[in-house]
């Protein structure tokens, strides 16, 4: 079983819809959670960063972490065709030394927002 | 100018050839990473370096080697390329205290 599971999609939604993207994980040591967006033929770019449980909002994007269920979500409101991309979740464990850890990535969900 | 650059962007080569992919960064980060991305498999870590004198294997290092020439430069070599090394390769950087990584634009490598 992979440490991080993510439905590959594709997920197709009409413009203006609310999109929900999710990842589950098995490692209870994960404390830092990220969402990356990757357009076709481009490198992943950081979209959201959260620590521990709770919600974080940035414009049309909301990241949600439920550590008790080992489940994280990214919500996109008023989705636009420009949101069409692959979304990867990533996470890392708590560290004892104070320095950063490596990331574990999900395989990515491909999103298509249609006109 | 991009903070993380990769050269070449595209490369087609033949089985058995030696290939070097190069990565440079202007973000001033200490940590650098090489990943490969394959459909359905996501990003897999090949090697990472936490500073110039530190090199570590990732989950799929067989068939690859790296060199950290300077804080800003990290090269990936395929000593004898084989077709199943056909993939999209990404370099990434991060600083010492935050987990967030910043990716280059990728190199599309095809081994015939």
Coordinates of N, CA, C and O in Angstrom, one line a residue, chain B residues 2-3 6 26 28 33-35 38 45 47 49 51-52 57 64 75 81 83 98 108:
Chain B
X2 N 13.7 32.4 -14.6 CA 13.2 31.4 -13.7 C 14.2 31.1 -12.6 O 15.4 31.3 -12.7
X3 N 13.6 30.7 -11.4 CA 14.5 30.5 -10.3 C 15.2 29.2 -10.4 O 16.3 29.0 -9.8
X6 N 16.5 24.0 -15.9 CA 16.9 22.7 -16.3 C 17.4 22.7 -17.7 O 16.7 23.3 -18.6
X26 N 18.6 29.9 -8.5 CA 19.0 31.2 -8.0 C 18.3 31.5 -6.8 O 18.2 32.7 -6.3
X28 N 19.0 30.4 -3.8 CA 19.8 30.4 -2.6 C 19.5 29.2 -1.7 O 19.9 29.3 -0.5
X33 N 16.9 18.4 -5.3 CA 16.3 17.1 -5.5 C 16.2 16.7 -7.0 O 16.0 17.6 -7.8
X34 N 16.3 15.5 -7.3 CA 16.0 15.0 -8.6 C 14.8 14.0 -8.5 O 14.9 13.0 -7.7
X35 N 13.8 14.2 -9.3 CA 12.6 13.3 -9.4 C 12.5 12.9 -10.9 O 12.8 13.6 -11.8
X38 N 6.4 9.5 -14.0 CA 5.8 8.6 -15.0 C 4.3 8.6 -14.8 O 3.8 8.6 -13.7
X45 N 11.4 10.0 -6.1 CA 12.7 10.7 -5.8 C 13.9 9.8 -6.2 O 13.9 8.6 -5.8
X47 N 17.5 11.1 -6.3 CA 18.6 11.5 -5.4 C 18.2 12.9 -4.8 O 17.5 13.6 -5.3
X49 N 20.1 16.1 -2.2 CA 21.4 16.7 -1.6 C 21.0 17.8 -0.6 O 20.3 18.8 -1.0
X51 N 23.2 19.6 1.2 CA 24.2 20.6 1.0 C 25.3 20.1 0.1 O 25.2 18.9 -0.4
X52 N 26.3 20.9 -0.2 CA 27.3 20.5 -1.3 C 28.0 19.2 -0.9 O 28.3 18.4 -1.8
X57 N 20.7 8.8 -1.6 CA 19.9 8.0 -2.6 C 18.4 8.2 -2.2 O 18.0 8.2 -1.0
X64 N 21.3 5.6 -11.9 CA 21.5 7.1 -11.9 C 22.7 7.4 -11.0 O 23.0 6.7 -10.1
X75 N 23.6 18.0 -10.8 CA 23.5 17.3 -12.1 C 23.1 15.9 -11.9 O 23.5 15.2 -10.9
X81 N 22.1 4.7 -20.6 CA 20.6 4.8 -20.7 C 19.9 3.6 -21.2 O 20.4 2.9 -22.1
X83 N 15.7 2.0 -22.2 CA 14.4 2.6 -22.5 C 13.5 2.8 -21.4 O 12.7 3.8 -21.4
X98 N 11.9 24.9 5.6 CA 10.5 24.7 5.1 C 10.5 23.5 4.1 O 11.4 23.4 3.3
X108 N 12.2 16.4 -20.7 CA 11.6 15.2 -21.2 C 12.6 14.3 -21.9 O 13.2 14.8 -22.9

